[in-house]
Amino acid sequence: MAKHKTPLLDQLESGPWPSFVSDIKQEADARAKNEKGLDYQIPVDCPEDLLGVLEMSYTDGETHWKHGGIVGVFGYGGGVIGRYCDQPQMFPGVAHFHTVRVAQPNGKWYNTELLRNLVKIWELRGSGLTNMHGATGDIVFLGTTTPQLEEIFWELTHDLEIDLGGSGSNLRTPATCLGMSRCEYACYDTQELCYNLTQEYQDELHRPAFPYKFKFKFDGCPNGCVAAIARSDLSFIGTWKDEIKIDQEAVAAYVGGEIAPNAGAHAGRDWGAFDIQKEVVDLCPSQCISYDGKLTIDNKECVRCMHCINTMPRALKVGDERGCSILCGAKAPILDGPQMGSLLVPFMEVNKEDDYQSIKDLIENIWDWWMEEGKNRERIGETMKRLGMSALIDAAGVPVDARQVQEPRHNPYIFWKAEDVEGGWDRDINDFRKRHQR
Amino acid sequence: MAFISSGYDPAKPMEGRISDIGPRHFGEYLPPVIKENFGKWDYHEIIEPGILLHVAQSGDKTYTVRAGTARLMSVTHIREICDIADKFSGGYVRFTTRNNLEFQVETEEAAKELKAYLNDQKFPGGAHKFPVGGTGAGVTNIVHTQGWVHCHTPATDASGTVKATMDVVFDDFTDMKLPAPVRISMACCLNMCGAVHCSDIAILGIHRKPPLIDHKFLDNLCEIPLAVAACPTGAVRPSKVELDGETYKTVAIKQERCMFCGNCYTMCPSLPLSDGEGDGIAIMVGGKISNRITKPAFSKVVVPFVPNEPPRWPTLTKTIKKILDTYAQDANKYERLGDWATRIGWERFFEKCDLPFSEHLIDDFRDPAYYTWRQTTQFKW
C-alpha cells in the first residue's frame, strides 16, 4: 500500500518511454521488503516521500525544495549540494535530502563490479535513487542526510578509490566524449587528457577559489558529441591540419550503392539512391570538393566541418597531423545571455610526452587573469565580453590570429596603447602651443 | 536504526583520510575489444536502429546496442542493468552523454538478441525499461535537469515533461526517418544546468512573475549587497520597510525591469519567484552543437509560453510533435532543424508550423537583440 496517493504521477507509468515513477515505486517496494535485512541509514520510505512531495508539486505547480544550506565533507567546498524539503512534517523521509556528486570514469565506461559497489553504498546510506548522470557528467546520488556524508566519502575513497565531483565556484568535473575508445574520428585522446587535467587540478575541483563555476569539456572532433563548444568555459575540440585521406575505391562503392551513406543513419526512409554531387559536393560549406568519377578535396580550403567524412566514413579519414582547437567562454544564458565558445587557439598539439604542459600553461594563464579580473558570479565568457577578446588573448599568452574572429571589427574605436604609437602619449602642451594659438 | 560506521572517526577527521584522488582511470573499465583497439578504429555503421557496428584496423568488430533510460534511476534498476551486462556483454556497460545505455557484444546475432531482450523488459505500468534506439537520423534521449524532483529554482518538472515528450516522439527514437538527427533537451529554469541553448528543440522552464519579498526574514537570510549585485538589470535596490511597527532592512524591486531569471533568488532565499500560474515553459528551436555543414547555433524562442499542465503537458507535446512532423516533411536530407528554418525563412517557419508570432519573440535584451532584428528588405510574404 503506497504511503501517499499519487494519481497524477501514476499517469506517467503508461506510455512506451521508461517511467521514472515506476522506477521510484520499484525502489520503494524493494526498501519496504528489505530482503537483505539492511539497516538502512536514512529513512526507509524516502522514495515514497519523494513521490509524495513531487505529486504535491504536480498539484500546485511549484517546487517544494528549499535552498541548500552549507553541507559537505571536511576540507572540501564542493561535491555535495544541500537540499531540504519545505514540507518536512508531511514528508519526513525527504526532510533532509542532499545530493552527492561522484567523479565518473571518463567516457562513462563501467564494469558491473564498480556499479554494484557504488549502488551498495547508496542503498545503505542514501535514498537508493540516482541520476546516471548529471548534466556535467558526474554520477549523481540523490538524497541523503548530513551524518551520512563523511561515511559516504570514506567508503568511496577507501573502498572504491573514487572521489567526489565538483560543485560551487570550482572547476567542475571535466567531461569528455568517448574519444579513441570507440570512435574513428577522435583527433586526440580525449579521455586521457580529461583524466590528466582532472588529476592535476584536484585542488581547484574541490576548493572554491574562482569567481564562479569553470568547466572543461573535451570533444574528439568537430562533431562535438559532448557539446563542448556550447557548455564549457574552456573547450578542447579535436582537429587536424593536413589532408583528409581518401580511399577512391570506397568512394566508388558509396557511389555504386554498395555502402550506405552516413553509416546507415538515414535507413528509416527511402531517400532514393545516393547522389554524391547533391549530398556531398554541393553541401560542402567551403566548396572545396569536386567529383568527376574521382573525389578531389582542395584541403587548403577545407574548414573541417566533418560532413564529407560523416557521410562516407569508410572512404574518408581525418588527417594525420592532429591536435585540438581551444575555445573559451561558452555558457548558458544566465546572466548575460547565451554564449558560444570563442576560438582562442586554432591548433595545439595534444602531447602526453610532456604531460600536456603547453595546455596546462594556457589554462593557468587564463585562470590567473580571470581570478584577478572576474567579478563574483561572473563566468569567464562574461569577463571576456566585458574586457574584450584582446585582453583574454593577451592574458592567455597566445598569438593574435585572423582565425580568432569571424570578421574584423565594425567600429574604429580602437584601444591603442601608448606603446603602439610613435613617440608614445606624453606630449608637451607648451610645445603644442608653439604651433597653435589659444 | 543503528548507525553503521564506515571507519570514519569524527573525533579525528584527518586520521586515515584520503582526499583529492579524482576518478578511477577509465582504462580499468574498457571491454577487452575496446581496450585492444583503442585509437585504432577504422569505421562504423548503423546496422539497424539502436545497433552500431565498429570495425577496427585490425579487423576486429564490436557491436553496440543502445537503449534509452529515464536518467533518474534506482539502485534496483542499476542492478538490473548489471545483470544484463553480466549476461550479455561480459560485465561491461557504458552511459552516453545523452543518458543512453550502451552494451558491447561480439556478433550481429548477439546484438539482435540483446535488442529483443531489452525491448521485452517492461515496468508493471507498461513502460519500457530499456527501449533500443537513439541512433542516426532520429530523436535520441532528452538530456534534462532535476525539475520538481530535486531542485529549488525550477519553473516546471523535468522528468515528467521528458517522459511525456518522449512518449509522443517515441517512433522517432526507435526509427531513423528524419532528415538529420534531432536533439531535444530540457532545462527547468533559465540557469540551464542542462545547457539547452544549442538544441534542435529545447524545453525550457520559465518564470513570469517578479520575486516575492519576504521582508521580515530577508536581512537574516541574505547579504543585501549580494542580492542587489545579483540582478543583471539593476531592478533590485536596498530599502527599508515598516511592518507591524518595526523597521526591517530589505530590498525593493522595480518590477518592470525584471526578466525573471531568478538569479536574485539563487543569492537570496527570501526572494522566491515560483508561482503555479506564472510558471511554465518556453519552446526554443534551431540550435546545434556540431560544426557539420553549418556553424554551431543558438536555439531561438518560438513559443514564449505554454502553461504547466502536469502530468502530461499536452500543449507542450502537441507543439513539439507539430514542429517535428513539419520539419520531417519539409526539410532536405542532412538538413538540421535550424538550417531548414533558416533556408525557408523564419516567417515561413511560423506559418508552416502553425505557430503565432507575438511581441514576446522579438528580442529586447541588450546588444545581442540588435543582431536578431531584420536589416534588409529581403523578407517573404
GROMACS .gro file of N, CA and C in nm, chain A residues 8 11-12 14-18 23 27 39-41 58 62-63 65 67 74 76 83 97 99 106-108 110-112 116 123 125 128 130-132 135 150-151 154 158 160 163 180-182 184 192 199 202 206-207 222 230 262-263 265-266 268-269 279 285 305 307 311 314 317 331 335-336 377 406, chain B residues 1-2 4 6 16-17 20-22 24-26 34 39 41-46 54 64 71 73-76 79 83 86 91 93-95 102 104 127-128 137 141 146 148-152 157 160 163 167 176-177 179 193 197 263 265-267 275-276 291-293 295 310-312 328 333-334 366:
model
  432
    8LEU      N    1  -0.175   1.182  -1.014
    8LEU     CA    2  -0.116   1.250  -1.132
    8LEU      C    3   0.009   1.176  -1.179
   11GLN      N    4  -0.016   0.855  -1.379
   11GLN     CA    5  -0.042   0.863  -1.524
   11GLN      C    6   0.087   0.859  -1.604
   12LEU      N    7   0.199   0.882  -1.539
   12LEU     CA    8   0.327   0.874  -1.609
   12LEU      C    9   0.386   0.732  -1.608
   14SER      N   10   0.222   0.488  -1.773
   14SER     CA   11   0.187   0.430  -1.903
   14SER      C   12   0.270   0.498  -2.012
   15GLY      N   13   0.254   0.451  -2.135
   15GLY     CA   14   0.333   0.507  -2.246
   15GLY      C   15   0.465   0.435  -2.255
   16PRO      N   16   0.526   0.436  -2.377
   16PRO     CA   17   0.642   0.349  -2.401
   16PRO      C   18   0.772   0.391  -2.331
   17TRP      N   19   0.793   0.521  -2.312
   17TRP     CA   20   0.924   0.566  -2.264
   17TRP      C   21   0.944   0.525  -2.118
   18PRO      N   22   1.067   0.489  -2.077
   18PRO     CA   23   1.092   0.446  -1.938
   18PRO      C   24   1.032   0.544  -1.837
   23ASP      N   25   0.993   0.339  -1.165
   23ASP     CA   26   1.122   0.300  -1.106
   23ASP      C   27   1.129   0.342  -0.959
   27GLU      N   28   1.171   0.098  -0.633
   27GLU     CA   29   1.268   0.112  -0.525
   27GLU      C   30   1.198   0.118  -0.389
   39ASP      N   31   2.023  -0.248   0.747
   39ASP     CA   32   1.989  -0.148   0.848
   39ASP      C   33   2.003  -0.011   0.780
   40TYR      N   34   1.900   0.026   0.703
   40TYR     CA   35   1.906   0.149   0.623
   40TYR      C   36   1.946   0.269   0.709
   41GLN      N   37   2.038   0.349   0.659
   41GLN     CA   38   2.090   0.460   0.739
   41GLN      C   39   2.013   0.591   0.720
   58TYR      N   40   0.304   1.859  -0.859
   58TYR     CA   41   0.220   1.840  -0.978
   58TYR      C   42   0.082   1.903  -0.956
   62GLU      N   43   0.438   2.418  -0.824
   62GLU     CA   44   0.554   2.485  -0.764
   62GLU      C   45   0.644   2.382  -0.698
   63THR      N   46   0.772   2.414  -0.695
   63THR     CA   47   0.866   2.320  -0.632
   63THR      C   48   0.849   2.323  -0.480
   65TRP      N   49   1.125   2.225  -0.281
   65TRP     CA   50   1.261   2.210  -0.229
   65TRP      C   51   1.315   2.346  -0.192
   67HIS      N   52   1.631   2.610  -0.065
   67HIS     CA   53   1.770   2.638  -0.089
   67HIS      C   54   1.859   2.543  -0.009
   74PHE      N   55   3.461   1.741   0.515
   74PHE     CA   56   3.570   1.818   0.574
   74PHE      C   57   3.680   1.848   0.471
   76TYR      N   58   3.662   2.005   0.188
   76TYR     CA   59   3.615   2.029   0.052
   76TYR      C   60   3.511   2.141   0.055
   83ARG      N   61   2.011   2.001   0.034
   83ARG     CA   62   1.873   2.008  -0.015
   83ARG      C   63   1.778   1.970   0.097
   97PHE      N   64   1.772   1.601   0.226
   97PHE     CA   65   1.781   1.515   0.107
   97PHE      C   66   1.893   1.567   0.016
   99THR      N   67   2.231   1.604  -0.222
   99THR     CA   68   2.287   1.538  -0.340
   99THR      C   69   2.437   1.521  -0.324
  106ASN      N   70   3.606   0.859  -1.701
  106ASN     CA   71   3.594   0.938  -1.824
  106ASN      C   72   3.545   0.854  -1.941
  107GLY      N   73   3.447   0.908  -2.011
  107GLY     CA   74   3.385   0.834  -2.120
  107GLY      C   75   3.268   0.750  -2.071
  108LYS      N   76   3.250   0.747  -1.938
  108LYS     CA   77   3.137   0.676  -1.873
  108LYS      C   78   3.131   0.526  -1.906
  110TYR      N   79   3.188   0.153  -1.763
  110TYR     CA   80   3.183   0.089  -1.630
  110TYR      C   81   3.196  -0.062  -1.646
  111ASN      N   82   3.240  -0.126  -1.539
  111ASN     CA   83   3.211  -0.268  -1.530
  111ASN      C   84   3.108  -0.286  -1.419
  112THR      N   85   3.047  -0.402  -1.415
  112THR     CA   86   2.936  -0.419  -1.321
  112THR      C   87   2.987  -0.424  -1.177
  116ARG      N   88   2.800  -0.211  -0.907
  116ARG     CA   89   2.739  -0.278  -0.792
  116ARG      C   90   2.795  -0.224  -0.660
  123GLU      N   91   2.257   0.236  -0.149
  123GLU     CA   92   2.139   0.167  -0.096
  123GLU      C   93   2.136   0.180   0.057
  125ARG      N   94   2.323   0.398   0.255
  125ARG     CA   95   2.342   0.531   0.315
  125ARG      C   96   2.264   0.643   0.247
  128GLY      N   97   1.873   0.547  -0.242
  128GLY     CA   98   1.862   0.441  -0.343
  128GLY      C   99   1.827   0.497  -0.480
  130THR      N  100   1.931   0.767  -0.801
  130THR     CA  101   2.048   0.832  -0.860
  130THR      C  102   2.009   0.903  -0.989
  131ASN      N  103   2.100   0.983  -1.040
  131ASN     CA  104   2.098   1.023  -1.180
  131ASN      C  105   2.222   0.963  -1.243
  132MET      N  106   2.203   0.887  -1.349
  132MET     CA  107   2.317   0.837  -1.426
  132MET      C  108   2.306   0.900  -1.565
  135ALA      N  109   2.410   1.661  -1.571
  135ALA     CA  110   2.439   1.728  -1.698
  135ALA      C  111   2.589   1.752  -1.718
  150GLU      N  112   3.016   1.213   0.553
  150GLU     CA  113   3.155   1.169   0.575
  150GLU      C  114   3.167   1.017   0.556
  151GLU      N  115   3.061   0.947   0.596
  151GLU     CA  116   3.064   0.800   0.583
  151GLU      C  117   3.069   0.759   0.435
  154TRP      N  118   3.410   0.846   0.297
  154TRP     CA  119   3.509   0.750   0.345
  154TRP      C  120   3.502   0.621   0.263
  158HIS      N  121   3.803   0.506   0.038
  158HIS     CA  122   3.878   0.391   0.090
  158HIS      C  123   3.847   0.261   0.018
  160LEU      N  124   3.644   0.224  -0.276
  160LEU     CA  125   3.632   0.226  -0.422
  160LEU      C  126   3.739   0.312  -0.489
  163ASP      N  127   3.658   0.964  -0.592
  163ASP     CA  128   3.645   1.092  -0.524
  163ASP      C  129   3.509   1.155  -0.554
  180MET      N  130   3.891   0.806  -2.841
  180MET     CA  131   3.959   0.697  -2.911
  180MET      C  132   3.911   0.559  -2.867
  181SER      N  133   3.837   0.554  -2.756
  181SER     CA  134   3.796   0.421  -2.709
  181SER      C  135   3.705   0.352  -2.810
  182ARG      N  136   3.621   0.430  -2.882
  182ARG     CA  137   3.535   0.362  -2.980
  182ARG      C  138   3.496   0.454  -3.095
  184GLU      N  139   3.639   0.644  -3.461
  184GLU     CA  140   3.747   0.661  -3.559
  184GLU      C  141   3.776   0.807  -3.588
  192GLU      N  142   4.223   1.055  -2.200
  192GLU     CA  143   4.348   1.066  -2.124
  192GLU      C  144   4.375   1.212  -2.085
  199GLN      N  145   4.310   1.514  -1.265
  199GLN     CA  146   4.402   1.482  -1.155
  199GLN      C  147   4.489   1.603  -1.119
  202GLN      N  148   4.290   1.882  -0.894
  202GLN     CA  149   4.203   1.835  -0.786
  202GLN      C  150   4.176   1.945  -0.684
  206HIS      N  151   3.797   2.087  -0.582
  206HIS     CA  152   3.733   2.064  -0.453
  206HIS      C  153   3.724   2.187  -0.363
  207ARG      N  154   3.804   2.291  -0.393
  207ARG     CA  155   3.804   2.407  -0.303
  207ARG      C  156   3.777   2.534  -0.381
  222PRO      N  157   3.519   1.784  -3.461
  222PRO     CA  158   3.422   1.894  -3.473
  222PRO      C  159   3.275   1.852  -3.470
  230ALA      N  160   2.937   2.462  -2.660
  230ALA     CA  161   2.822   2.534  -2.603
  230ALA      C  162   2.822   2.536  -2.451
  262ASN      N  163   2.643   0.788  -4.484
  262ASN     CA  164   2.623   0.834  -4.347
  262ASN      C  165   2.611   0.717  -4.250
  263ALA      N  166   2.685   0.611  -4.277
  263ALA     CA  167   2.690   0.492  -4.192
  263ALA      C  168   2.553   0.430  -4.170
  265ALA      N  169   2.266   0.603  -4.133
  265ALA     CA  170   2.186   0.681  -4.040
  265ALA      C  171   2.048   0.718  -4.092
  266HIS      N  172   2.029   0.710  -4.225
  266HIS     CA  173   1.901   0.750  -4.284
  266HIS      C  174   1.817   0.631  -4.328
  268GLY      N  175   1.578   0.469  -4.216
  268GLY     CA  176   1.435   0.457  -4.185
  268GLY      C  177   1.342   0.510  -4.293
  269ARG      N  178   1.399   0.566  -4.400
  269ARG     CA  179   1.314   0.629  -4.501
  269ARG      C  180   1.382   0.613  -4.636
  279GLU      N  181   2.471   1.528  -5.229
  279GLU     CA  182   2.478   1.501  -5.086
  279GLU      C  183   2.615   1.532  -5.024
  285PRO      N  184   3.062   2.320  -4.709
  285PRO     CA  185   3.045   2.463  -4.678
  285PRO      C  186   3.152   2.551  -4.741
  305CYS      N  187   3.452   2.057  -4.145
  305CYS     CA  188   3.319   2.053  -4.083
  305CYS      C  189   3.276   1.911  -4.053
  307HIS      N  190   3.138   1.696  -4.263
  307HIS     CA  191   3.023   1.641  -4.337
  307HIS      C  192   3.063   1.530  -4.434
  311THR      N  193   2.960   1.141  -4.396
  311THR     CA  194   2.873   1.083  -4.499
  311THR      C  195   2.937   0.958  -4.561
  314ARG      N  196   3.379   0.525  -4.456
  314ARG     CA  197   3.472   0.420  -4.500
  314ARG      C  198   3.566   0.470  -4.607
  317LYS      N  199   3.903   0.973  -4.423
  317LYS     CA  200   3.954   0.969  -4.285
  317LYS      C  201   4.016   1.103  -4.250
  331LYS      N  202   2.868   2.937  -2.229
  331LYS     CA  203   2.782   2.932  -2.111
  331LYS      C  204   2.636   2.939  -2.152
  335LEU      N  205   2.412   3.516  -1.687
  335LEU     CA  206   2.324   3.629  -1.669
  335LEU      C  207   2.311   3.714  -1.794
  336ASP      N  208   2.407   3.701  -1.882
  336ASP     CA  209   2.421   3.799  -1.987
  336ASP      C  210   2.379   3.743  -2.123
  377ARG      N  211   3.046   3.566  -0.930
  377ARG     CA  212   2.945   3.503  -1.015
  377ARG      C  213   2.952   3.546  -1.161
  406GLN      N  214   3.544   3.614  -3.669
  406GLN     CA  215   3.460   3.585  -3.784
  406GLN      C  216   3.492   3.686  -3.895
  439MET      N  217   1.713   0.208   1.399
  439MET     CA  218   1.825   0.218   1.305
  439MET      C  219   1.954   0.242   1.383
  440ALA      N  220   2.043   0.148   1.371
  440ALA     CA  221   2.172   0.168   1.438
  440ALA      C  222   2.269   0.231   1.338
  442ILE      N  223   2.577   0.285   1.134
  442ILE     CA  224   2.686   0.197   1.090
  442ILE      C  225   2.803   0.285   1.050
  444SER      N  226   3.159   0.372   0.883
  444SER     CA  227   3.241   0.328   0.770
  444SER      C  228   3.384   0.306   0.814
  454GLY      N  229   4.368   0.883   0.869
  454GLY     CA  230   4.343   0.789   0.760
  454GLY      C  231   4.265   0.850   0.646
  455ARG      N  232   4.253   0.982   0.646
  455ARG     CA  233   4.169   1.046   0.544
  455ARG      C  234   4.236   1.036   0.407
  458ASP      N  235   4.130   1.405  -0.267
  458ASP     CA  236   4.188   1.454  -0.393
  458ASP      C  237   4.250   1.342  -0.477
  459ILE      N  238   4.180   1.231  -0.484
  459ILE     CA  239   4.229   1.120  -0.568
  459ILE      C  240   4.162   1.118  -0.705
  460GLY      N  241   4.056   1.197  -0.720
  460GLY     CA  242   3.991   1.204  -0.851
  460GLY      C  243   3.917   1.077  -0.888
  462ARG      N  244   3.846   0.710  -1.089
  462ARG     CA  245   3.928   0.594  -1.130
  462ARG      C  246   3.967   0.614  -1.276
  463HIS      N  247   4.078   0.553  -1.316
  463HIS     CA  248   4.120   0.565  -1.456
  463HIS      C  249   4.025   0.485  -1.545
  464PHE      N  250   3.981   0.551  -1.653
  464PHE     CA  251   3.883   0.488  -1.742
  464PHE      C  252   3.932   0.356  -1.801
  472ILE      N  253   3.753  -0.312  -2.685
  472ILE     CA  254   3.769  -0.166  -2.688
  472ILE      C  255   3.913  -0.130  -2.648
  477GLY      N  256   4.204   0.376  -3.015
  477GLY     CA  257   4.274   0.465  -3.109
  477GLY      C  258   4.299   0.404  -3.245
  479TRP      N  259   4.042   0.254  -3.451
  479TRP     CA  260   3.915   0.221  -3.516
  479TRP      C  261   3.917   0.269  -3.659
  480ASP      N  262   3.855   0.191  -3.746
  480ASP     CA  263   3.860   0.223  -3.888
  480ASP      C  264   3.730   0.291  -3.934
  481TYR      N  265   3.618   0.227  -3.909
  481TYR     CA  266   3.491   0.288  -3.950
  481TYR      C  267   3.377   0.229  -3.867
  482HIS      N  268   3.259   0.290  -3.884
  482HIS     CA  269   3.140   0.238  -3.815
  482HIS      C  270   3.020   0.238  -3.906
  483GLU      N  271   2.921   0.160  -3.870
  483GLU     CA  272   2.793   0.156  -3.943
  483GLU      C  273   2.680   0.141  -3.843
  484ILE      N  274   2.563   0.192  -3.881
  484ILE     CA  275   2.444   0.164  -3.801
  484ILE      C  276   2.371   0.049  -3.870
  492HIS      N  277   3.125  -0.121  -3.500
  492HIS     CA  278   3.254  -0.053  -3.515
  492HIS      C  279   3.357  -0.155  -3.559
  502THR      N  280   2.746  -0.243  -3.082
  502THR     CA  281   2.694  -0.168  -2.969
  502THR      C  282   2.542  -0.170  -2.974
  509ARG      N  283   1.718   0.840  -1.702
  509ARG     CA  284   1.829   0.908  -1.632
  509ARG      C  285   1.816   0.897  -1.482
  511MET      N  286   1.747   0.699  -1.198
  511MET     CA  287   1.733   0.553  -1.186
  511MET      C  288   1.768   0.505  -1.045
  512SER      N  289   1.698   0.402  -1.005
  512SER     CA  290   1.717   0.349  -0.870
  512SER      C  291   1.830   0.248  -0.869
  513VAL      N  292   1.874   0.215  -0.749
  513VAL     CA  293   1.979   0.114  -0.737
  513VAL      C  294   1.928  -0.023  -0.783
  514THR      N  295   1.799  -0.048  -0.763
  514THR     CA  296   1.742  -0.173  -0.812
  514THR      C  297   1.752  -0.180  -0.964
  517ARG      N  298   2.100  -0.238  -1.078
  517ARG     CA  299   2.135  -0.382  -1.064
  517ARG      C  300   2.077  -0.462  -1.181
  521ASP      N  301   2.287  -0.695  -1.429
  521ASP     CA  302   2.253  -0.833  -1.463
  521ASP      C  303   2.257  -0.853  -1.615
  524ASP      N  304   2.618  -0.846  -1.728
  524ASP     CA  305   2.685  -0.972  -1.692
  524ASP      C  306   2.644  -1.085  -1.787
  529GLY      N  307   2.999  -0.812  -1.867
  529GLY     CA  308   3.007  -0.732  -1.743
  529GLY      C  309   3.048  -0.588  -1.766
  531VAL      N  310   2.938  -0.201  -1.936
  531VAL     CA  311   2.829  -0.119  -1.986
  531VAL      C  312   2.877   0.026  -1.987
  532ARG      N  313   2.819   0.103  -2.077
  532ARG     CA  314   2.859   0.243  -2.089
  532ARG      C  315   2.736   0.331  -2.090
  533PHE      N  316   2.751   0.451  -2.036
  533PHE     CA  317   2.645   0.552  -2.045
  533PHE      C  318   2.690   0.657  -2.146
  540GLU      N  319   2.482   0.174  -2.329
  540GLU     CA  320   2.540   0.101  -2.441
  540GLU      C  321   2.607  -0.027  -2.392
  542GLN      N  322   2.835  -0.362  -2.533
  542GLN     CA  323   2.915  -0.413  -2.644
  542GLN      C  324   2.898  -0.564  -2.655
  565ALA      N  325   0.550   0.071  -1.925
  565ALA     CA  326   0.659   0.143  -1.991
  565ALA      C  327   0.779   0.050  -2.012
  566HIS      N  328   0.851   0.076  -2.120
  566HIS     CA  329   0.977   0.005  -2.142
  566HIS      C  330   1.075   0.038  -2.031
  575ALA      N  331   1.956   0.935  -3.791
  575ALA     CA  332   1.866   1.048  -3.817
  575ALA      C  333   1.734   1.027  -3.743
  579ASN      N  334   1.779   1.032  -2.677
  579ASN     CA  335   1.730   1.061  -2.542
  579ASN      C  336   1.736   1.211  -2.513
  584GLN      N  337   1.681   1.861  -1.307
  584GLN     CA  338   1.614   1.793  -1.196
  584GLN      C  339   1.465   1.826  -1.183
  586TRP      N  340   1.107   1.950  -1.050
  586TRP     CA  341   1.042   1.944  -0.919
  586TRP      C  342   1.089   1.825  -0.836
  587VAL      N  343   1.163   1.732  -0.898
  587VAL     CA  344   1.211   1.615  -0.824
  587VAL      C  345   1.316   1.653  -0.719
  588HIS      N  346   1.395   1.757  -0.749
  588HIS     CA  347   1.506   1.779  -0.657
  588HIS      C  348   1.562   1.921  -0.653
  589CYS      N  349   1.505   2.016  -0.730
  589CYS     CA  350   1.571   2.147  -0.740
  589CYS      C  351   1.490   2.257  -0.674
  590HIS      N  352   1.561   2.363  -0.631
  590HIS     CA  353   1.492   2.471  -0.560
  590HIS      C  354   1.450   2.587  -0.649
  595ASP      N  355   0.854   2.074  -1.411
  595ASP     CA  356   0.921   1.947  -1.382
  595ASP      C  357   1.005   1.906  -1.502
  598GLY      N  358   0.909   1.464  -1.575
  598GLY     CA  359   0.772   1.450  -1.626
  598GLY      C  360   0.756   1.505  -1.766
  601LYS      N  361   0.933   1.258  -1.997
  601LYS     CA  362   0.857   1.134  -2.015
  601LYS      C  363   0.740   1.159  -2.112
  605ASP      N  364   0.728   0.995  -2.489
  605ASP     CA  365   0.616   0.907  -2.525
  605ASP      C  366   0.558   0.947  -2.661
  614MET      N  367   1.478   0.580  -3.780
  614MET     CA  368   1.574   0.680  -3.829
  614MET      C  369   1.517   0.740  -3.957
  615LYS      N  370   1.403   0.807  -3.945
  615LYS     CA  371   1.334   0.854  -4.065
  615LYS      C  372   1.333   1.006  -4.078
  617PRO      N  373   1.520   1.390  -4.143
  617PRO     CA  374   1.625   1.436  -4.236
  617PRO      C  375   1.765   1.436  -4.173
  631CYS      N  376   2.106   2.418  -1.622
  631CYS     CA  377   2.204   2.316  -1.587
  631CYS      C  378   2.218   2.219  -1.704
  635HIS      N  379   2.060   2.559  -2.469
  635HIS     CA  380   2.059   2.675  -2.557
  635HIS      C  381   2.116   2.649  -2.695
  701ASN      N  382   1.808   3.491  -1.064
  701ASN     CA  383   1.941   3.500  -1.005
  701ASN      C  384   1.937   3.558  -0.863
  703TYR      N  385   1.703   3.512  -0.649
  703TYR     CA  386   1.659   3.405  -0.559
  703TYR      C  387   1.774   3.310  -0.527
  704THR      N  388   1.858   3.286  -0.627
  704THR     CA  389   1.974   3.200  -0.603
  704THR      C  390   2.064   3.260  -0.495
  705MET      N  391   2.076   3.393  -0.495
  705MET     CA  392   2.158   3.458  -0.396
  705MET      C  393   2.084   3.481  -0.265
  713ASP      N  394   0.556   3.031  -0.907
  713ASP     CA  395   0.414   3.058  -0.899
  713ASP      C  396   0.340   2.962  -0.990
  714GLY      N  397   0.239   2.898  -0.936
  714GLY     CA  398   0.164   2.797  -1.011
  714GLY      C  399   0.111   2.849  -1.144
  729ASN      N  400   2.969   2.117  -3.587
  729ASN     CA  401   3.022   2.207  -3.690
  729ASN      C  402   2.988   2.157  -3.830
  730ARG      N  403   2.911   2.049  -3.837
  730ARG     CA  404   2.883   1.985  -3.966
  730ARG      C  405   2.804   2.078  -4.060
  731ILE      N  406   2.853   2.098  -4.175
  731ILE     CA  407   2.797   2.185  -4.281
  731ILE      C  408   2.785   2.330  -4.232
  733LYS      N  409   2.756   2.625  -3.902
  733LYS     CA  410   2.821   2.651  -3.774
  733LYS      C  411   2.730   2.615  -3.657
  748PRO      N  412   0.070   1.944  -1.582
  748PRO     CA  413   0.104   1.809  -1.539
  748PRO      C  414  -0.022   1.723  -1.533
  749PRO      N  415  -0.010   1.595  -1.551
  749PRO     CA  416   0.117   1.521  -1.562
  749PRO      C  417   0.167   1.505  -1.705
  750ARG      N  418   0.086   1.544  -1.807
  750ARG     CA  419   0.129   1.505  -1.943
  750ARG      C  420   0.157   1.623  -2.035
  766ALA      N  421   1.013   1.718  -4.054
  766ALA     CA  422   1.040   1.589  -4.117
  766ALA      C  423   0.987   1.587  -4.260
  771LYS      N  424   1.745   1.612  -4.693
  771LYS     CA  425   1.832   1.514  -4.628
  771LYS      C  426   1.957   1.586  -4.574
  772TYR      N  427   1.998   1.556  -4.456
  772TYR     CA  428   2.114   1.612  -4.383
  772TYR      C  429   2.087   1.750  -4.322
  804ARG      N  430   1.956   4.358  -2.430
  804ARG     CA  431   2.094   4.400  -2.455
  804ARG      C  432   2.139   4.387  -2.601
   0.00000   0.00000   0.00000
